[in-house]
XYZ file of C-alpha atoms in Angstrom:
379
model
C -7.419 -66.325 198.837
C -6.346 -69.886 198.258
C -5.258 -71.191 194.849
C -8.676 -72.653 194.003
C -10.339 -69.298 194.573
C -7.711 -67.545 192.460
C -8.196 -70.070 189.657
C -11.946 -69.532 189.774
C -11.328 -65.818 189.270
C -9.142 -66.588 186.250
C -11.860 -68.885 184.881
C -14.374 -66.052 185.121
C -12.005 -63.683 183.303
C -11.334 -66.336 180.644
C -15.058 -66.640 179.943
C -15.195 -62.905 179.286
C -12.070 -63.044 177.118
C -13.456 -65.870 174.985
C -16.736 -64.063 174.468
C -14.980 -60.804 173.570
C -12.495 -62.590 171.295
C -15.312 -64.224 169.340
C -17.110 -60.884 169.093
C -13.940 -59.145 167.860
C -13.279 -61.800 165.209
C -16.848 -61.534 163.911
C -16.436 -57.772 163.578
C -13.122 -58.387 161.785
C -15.072 -60.590 159.374
C -17.520 -57.766 158.676
C -14.574 -55.425 158.081
C -13.183 -57.964 155.604
C -16.443 -57.776 153.628
C -16.246 -53.979 153.606
C -12.627 -54.077 152.459
C -13.531 -56.430 149.632
C -16.421 -54.249 148.450
C -14.238 -51.134 148.567
C -11.066 -52.781 147.265
C -9.061 -52.030 150.394
C -6.019 -54.052 151.515
C -6.305 -56.377 154.491
C -3.166 -55.033 156.148
C -3.413 -51.499 157.543
C -0.146 -50.717 159.330
C -1.329 -47.296 160.554
C -4.502 -48.700 162.074
C -2.578 -51.389 163.976
C -0.072 -48.829 165.236
C -2.886 -46.562 166.472
C -4.509 -49.455 168.353
C -1.225 -50.399 170.026
C -0.648 -46.815 171.125
C -4.181 -46.525 172.473
C -4.393 -49.799 174.423
C -0.941 -49.452 175.995
C -1.551 -45.947 177.318
C -3.634 -47.039 180.286
C -1.733 -50.153 181.289
C 0.974 -50.286 183.941
C 4.588 -50.450 182.667
C 4.857 -53.932 184.203
C 2.366 -55.343 181.693
C 2.881 -53.054 178.693
C 5.235 -55.442 176.866
C 2.940 -58.406 177.474
C -0.087 -56.489 176.244
C 1.771 -55.411 173.113
C 2.727 -59.054 172.399
C -0.876 -60.175 172.867
C -2.212 -57.541 170.474
C 0.403 -58.292 167.831
C -0.758 -61.923 167.942
C -4.379 -60.752 167.831
C -3.676 -58.612 164.755
C -2.040 -61.590 163.091
C -5.059 -63.784 163.776
C -7.490 -61.131 162.552
C -5.561 -60.639 159.294
C -5.403 -64.385 158.771
C -9.171 -64.719 159.292
C -9.890 -61.807 156.950
C -7.645 -63.266 154.243
C -9.370 -66.614 154.623
C -12.761 -64.979 154.082
C -11.539 -62.939 151.118
C -9.529 -65.591 149.319
C -10.524 -68.641 147.390
C -9.744 -72.109 148.665
C -6.063 -72.655 149.454
C -4.205 -73.571 146.268
C -1.810 -75.787 148.207
C -4.683 -77.575 149.963
C -6.265 -78.257 146.562
C -2.927 -79.571 145.298
C -2.652 -81.929 148.274
C -6.186 -83.263 147.826
C -5.618 -83.840 144.126
C -2.327 -85.652 144.796
C -3.956 -87.932 147.382
C -6.663 -88.795 144.867
C -4.311 -89.425 141.931
C -1.342 -91.106 143.633
C -1.229 -94.903 144.046
C -1.828 -96.159 147.575
C 1.667 -97.637 147.809
C 5.010 -96.420 146.398
C 6.394 -98.285 143.367
C 8.715 -101.250 143.807
C 10.516 -100.601 140.506
C 11.891 -97.268 139.329
C 14.889 -95.597 137.743
C 16.555 -93.725 140.590
C 19.374 -91.158 140.612
C 21.968 -91.349 143.389
C 25.010 -89.237 144.078
C 28.251 -91.210 144.187
C 29.174 -94.684 143.002
C 28.233 -98.250 143.914
C 28.410 -98.743 147.680
C 27.565 -95.136 148.587
C 25.169 -94.673 151.484
C 22.678 -93.119 149.034
C 22.550 -96.400 147.137
C 21.974 -98.293 150.400
C 19.071 -95.961 151.168
C 17.748 -96.482 147.638
C 17.708 -100.259 148.085
C 15.683 -99.886 151.272
C 13.117 -97.595 149.640
C 12.751 -99.537 146.374
C 12.599 -103.321 145.983
C 13.893 -103.407 142.402
C 15.576 -100.078 141.613
C 17.543 -99.284 138.495
C 20.220 -97.033 139.959
C 22.052 -94.360 137.983
C 25.003 -92.664 139.664
C 25.944 -89.000 139.348
C 28.910 -86.994 140.556
C 27.109 -84.169 142.371
C 23.857 -83.474 144.192
C 22.836 -81.040 141.470
C 23.423 -83.727 138.833
C 20.838 -85.829 140.679
C 18.328 -82.987 140.476
C 19.129 -82.458 136.790
C 18.582 -86.157 136.041
C 15.130 -86.034 137.622
C 14.341 -82.688 136.003
C 15.172 -84.000 132.519
C 13.135 -87.175 132.993
C 16.213 -89.412 132.791
C 15.304 -90.688 136.278
C 11.908 -90.734 137.947
C 13.272 -90.258 141.468
C 16.398 -89.082 143.250
C 17.845 -90.111 146.622
C 19.683 -87.459 148.636
C 20.987 -87.043 152.203
C 19.290 -84.160 154.005
C 20.745 -84.307 157.515
C 22.857 -86.324 159.916
C 22.144 -86.711 163.619
C 25.681 -85.589 164.504
C 27.061 -83.560 161.588
C 23.863 -81.605 160.958
C 22.064 -80.581 157.782
C 23.293 -80.956 154.216
C 22.724 -77.328 153.297
C 23.412 -77.790 149.597
C 20.437 -80.127 149.283
C 18.149 -77.603 151.013
C 19.273 -74.928 148.566
C 18.725 -77.221 145.578
C 15.229 -78.112 146.793
C 14.401 -74.420 146.699
C 16.014 -73.992 143.275
C 14.275 -76.901 141.526
C 10.907 -76.828 143.343
C 10.726 -80.629 143.576
C 8.687 -82.671 146.047
C 9.619 -85.145 148.762
C 7.755 -88.429 148.305
C 9.400 -90.511 151.054
C 12.216 -90.363 153.574
C 14.425 -92.869 155.333
C 16.380 -92.736 158.560
C 19.471 -94.867 157.908
C 21.867 -96.004 160.629
C 25.379 -95.154 159.478
C 28.226 -97.361 160.658
C 31.559 -96.137 159.305
C 34.505 -98.467 158.706
C 38.148 -97.866 157.898
C 38.830 -99.577 154.557
C 42.241 -100.435 153.097
C 43.945 -102.498 150.451
C 45.135 -105.955 151.482
C 48.212 -105.928 153.690
C 47.727 -102.416 155.061
C 48.087 -101.934 158.807
C 46.698 -99.012 160.825
C 50.241 -97.834 161.551
C 50.992 -97.692 157.784
C 48.281 -95.157 156.982
C 49.447 -91.690 155.913
C 46.286 -90.426 154.175
C 42.552 -91.020 154.607
C 39.881 -90.266 151.988
C 36.191 -89.672 152.676
C 33.212 -87.349 152.333
C 33.166 -84.185 154.434
C 30.225 -85.318 156.579
C 31.777 -88.730 157.250
C 34.991 -86.986 158.304
C 32.999 -84.840 160.761
C 31.165 -87.894 162.082
C 34.490 -89.670 162.755
C 36.392 -86.660 164.106
C 37.230 -88.289 167.455
C 38.883 -91.287 165.783
C 40.737 -89.108 163.281
C 42.057 -86.824 166.017
C 43.672 -89.873 167.649
C 45.876 -90.394 164.567
C 49.115 -88.459 164.319
C 50.346 -86.928 161.068
C 47.651 -88.464 158.861
C 46.465 -86.313 155.960
C 42.678 -86.048 155.510
C 41.458 -85.669 151.918
C 37.858 -84.819 151.115
C 36.099 -86.778 148.350
C 32.666 -86.361 146.766
C 31.306 -89.351 148.741
C 32.402 -92.305 150.837
C 32.112 -94.905 148.055
C 34.221 -92.763 145.720
C 36.792 -92.631 148.506
C 36.807 -96.440 148.714
C 37.188 -96.713 144.942
C 40.057 -94.233 145.052
C 41.883 -96.381 147.594
C 41.360 -99.495 145.481
C 42.450 -97.826 142.230
C 45.559 -96.382 143.873
C 46.914 -99.794 144.840
C 48.667 -98.084 147.754
C 49.144 -99.659 151.163
C 49.537 -96.363 153.009
C 46.024 -94.979 152.387
C 42.535 -95.728 153.722
C 38.935 -94.702 153.180
C 36.088 -94.094 155.580
C 32.998 -95.761 154.162
C 30.364 -98.437 154.504
C 31.100 -102.089 155.109
C 29.381 -102.828 151.795
C 32.348 -101.236 150.021
C 34.536 -104.118 151.226
C 32.879 -106.510 148.786
C 32.225 -103.984 146.034
C 35.855 -102.825 145.829
C 37.675 -105.893 147.230
C 39.007 -104.001 150.223
C 39.651 -104.991 153.816
C 38.025 -103.558 156.931
C 40.657 -102.969 159.581
C 38.425 -101.043 161.986
C 34.630 -100.701 162.236
C 32.308 -98.372 164.136
C 34.740 -95.445 164.029
C 31.997 -92.794 164.146
C 31.886 -90.594 167.245
C 28.708 -92.243 168.509
C 26.639 -95.315 167.734
C 23.612 -93.026 167.559
C 24.653 -91.950 164.066
C 21.787 -91.654 161.594
C 21.506 -89.974 158.222
C 18.121 -88.975 156.910
C 17.631 -89.454 153.170
C 14.808 -88.060 151.063
C 13.338 -89.387 147.855
C 12.572 -86.510 145.489
C 10.281 -86.346 142.481
C 9.433 -83.732 139.896
C 5.748 -84.550 140.418
C 3.851 -84.470 143.685
C 3.022 -87.948 145.023
C 1.337 -88.636 148.360
C 1.001 -92.250 149.450
C -1.372 -93.698 152.015
C -0.340 -93.064 155.611
C 1.779 -89.972 154.933
C 2.432 -88.489 158.373
C 5.119 -85.865 157.829
C 4.923 -82.609 155.865
C 7.744 -80.270 154.847
C 7.293 -76.621 153.901
C 9.407 -73.519 153.249
C 8.455 -70.034 154.438
C 9.863 -66.637 153.600
C 8.573 -64.387 156.360
C 8.147 -60.598 156.516
C 11.400 -58.979 157.637
C 10.084 -57.551 160.902
C 10.162 -58.412 164.628
C 7.924 -61.311 165.657
C 7.427 -62.858 162.198
C 9.031 -66.203 163.055
C 7.392 -66.262 166.490
C 3.963 -65.668 164.951
C 4.503 -68.463 162.423
C 5.573 -70.942 165.105
C 2.641 -69.887 167.302
C 0.262 -71.080 164.560
C 1.583 -74.617 164.876
C 1.399 -74.563 168.677
C -2.172 -73.224 168.631
C -3.283 -76.112 166.419
C -1.390 -78.751 168.425
C 1.039 -79.504 165.582
C 4.512 -80.802 166.433
C 7.461 -79.192 164.658
C 10.346 -81.674 164.369
C 12.730 -79.453 162.419
C 13.326 -75.764 161.822
C 16.209 -74.846 159.528
C 17.097 -71.377 158.266
C 18.954 -70.640 155.042
C 20.018 -67.218 153.723
C 18.215 -65.931 150.648
C 20.702 -65.482 147.829
C 21.130 -61.851 146.844
C 19.341 -60.505 149.923
C 20.691 -58.565 152.879
C 20.418 -60.775 155.967
C 17.058 -62.264 154.951
C 16.287 -65.927 155.437
C 13.936 -68.671 154.346
C 12.823 -71.245 156.900
C 12.354 -74.984 156.401
C 9.810 -76.708 158.638
C 9.115 -80.416 159.169
C 5.726 -81.108 160.758
C 4.614 -84.393 162.322
C 0.992 -84.590 161.206
C -1.225 -86.843 159.118
C -1.792 -85.512 155.626
C -5.529 -86.053 156.238
C -5.560 -83.786 159.307
C -7.827 -80.719 159.098
C -5.292 -78.881 161.282
C -2.743 -79.246 158.494
C -5.152 -77.673 155.996
C -5.809 -74.839 158.435
C -2.169 -73.955 159.071
C -1.322 -74.217 155.375
C -4.171 -71.878 154.483
C -3.075 -69.364 157.127
C 0.599 -69.397 156.205
C -0.053 -69.403 152.477
C -1.945 -66.132 152.872
C 0.336 -64.432 155.397
C 3.886 -65.250 154.292
C 5.939 -63.420 151.706
C 6.542 -66.814 150.098
C 5.152 -70.282 150.837
C 6.540 -73.478 149.287
C 5.021 -76.909 149.863
C 7.711 -79.614 149.698
C 5.506 -82.661 150.182
C 3.719 -84.995 152.579
C 5.264 -88.411 153.084
C 6.126 -91.246 155.470
C 9.535 -91.900 156.982
C 10.910 -95.430 157.111
């Protein structure tokens, strides 16, 4: 048989599979009604185990693993459909619709915004790009930023979430889970690091360099070329620049933004010292209240999945089946648990997409824990 004939055979089998799949799902729906009337749980572990044992008995060993995988996915879909029939409308979907209706079409130009660091920090640069007329309040730590928003002292907070080279800022992920805030916007900021010194300092004079941990990682190649120079970690790059200025020393330097030159009356003796020019930091704008502006095309969620084989695969398969593009998957350990994790997902999808509502409804019903972090646009 040639390939066209073989494909025609597959097409014929597919037609039977589709018909049988639809028939099976309809029966699953009838079972859901029975379970509701008799107050039975949707998930029946024993029943699924019996089915797996039965269907794999007559299949050749070559295909047994594949058949098992297919049925596990089928069980997952059946449970999801039954839960959809038995549950009320998705609470998260209702929250999204209400936020779209109540939020202004465009983000505000003026706001009181919390940033970590001091004047000249990259967070403040991101803030000035997201807000036309911000009133910026600076705080020492990331958690102080969350506390300022939580108390109502500031309406919004600006925080780094990941860098293209140094990776994720895990502390911010953990704080998002702790405070249950929402992301209203995000910004991808090009980061160009400079070596900043007091007037009269030469590169050969430098014995110590101050900067934030991520900036140090992003400039590791340059730093490794220096011999005998001490590296001191600071809370942020602007604080490092201020520390150099306040010290008055001519044997120290800071890694920071070029904007710090003017803010702290320093000199730039070397620019572009990051490992690569493709160096971007993604910042998020957080709010205590959910706000969704027109054109939001990215959604972030957190899932805590059942601690069993295939849970993460089944979750990811939902996105693939609906044609949704995952742009980020980050795992973080659950505090106090034994090797259990929560998963952060970024999805490229319009907030108005029915596919988004579908996947949210499915995951909200099937996961041990589902947290909606917001729908927003990225500048």
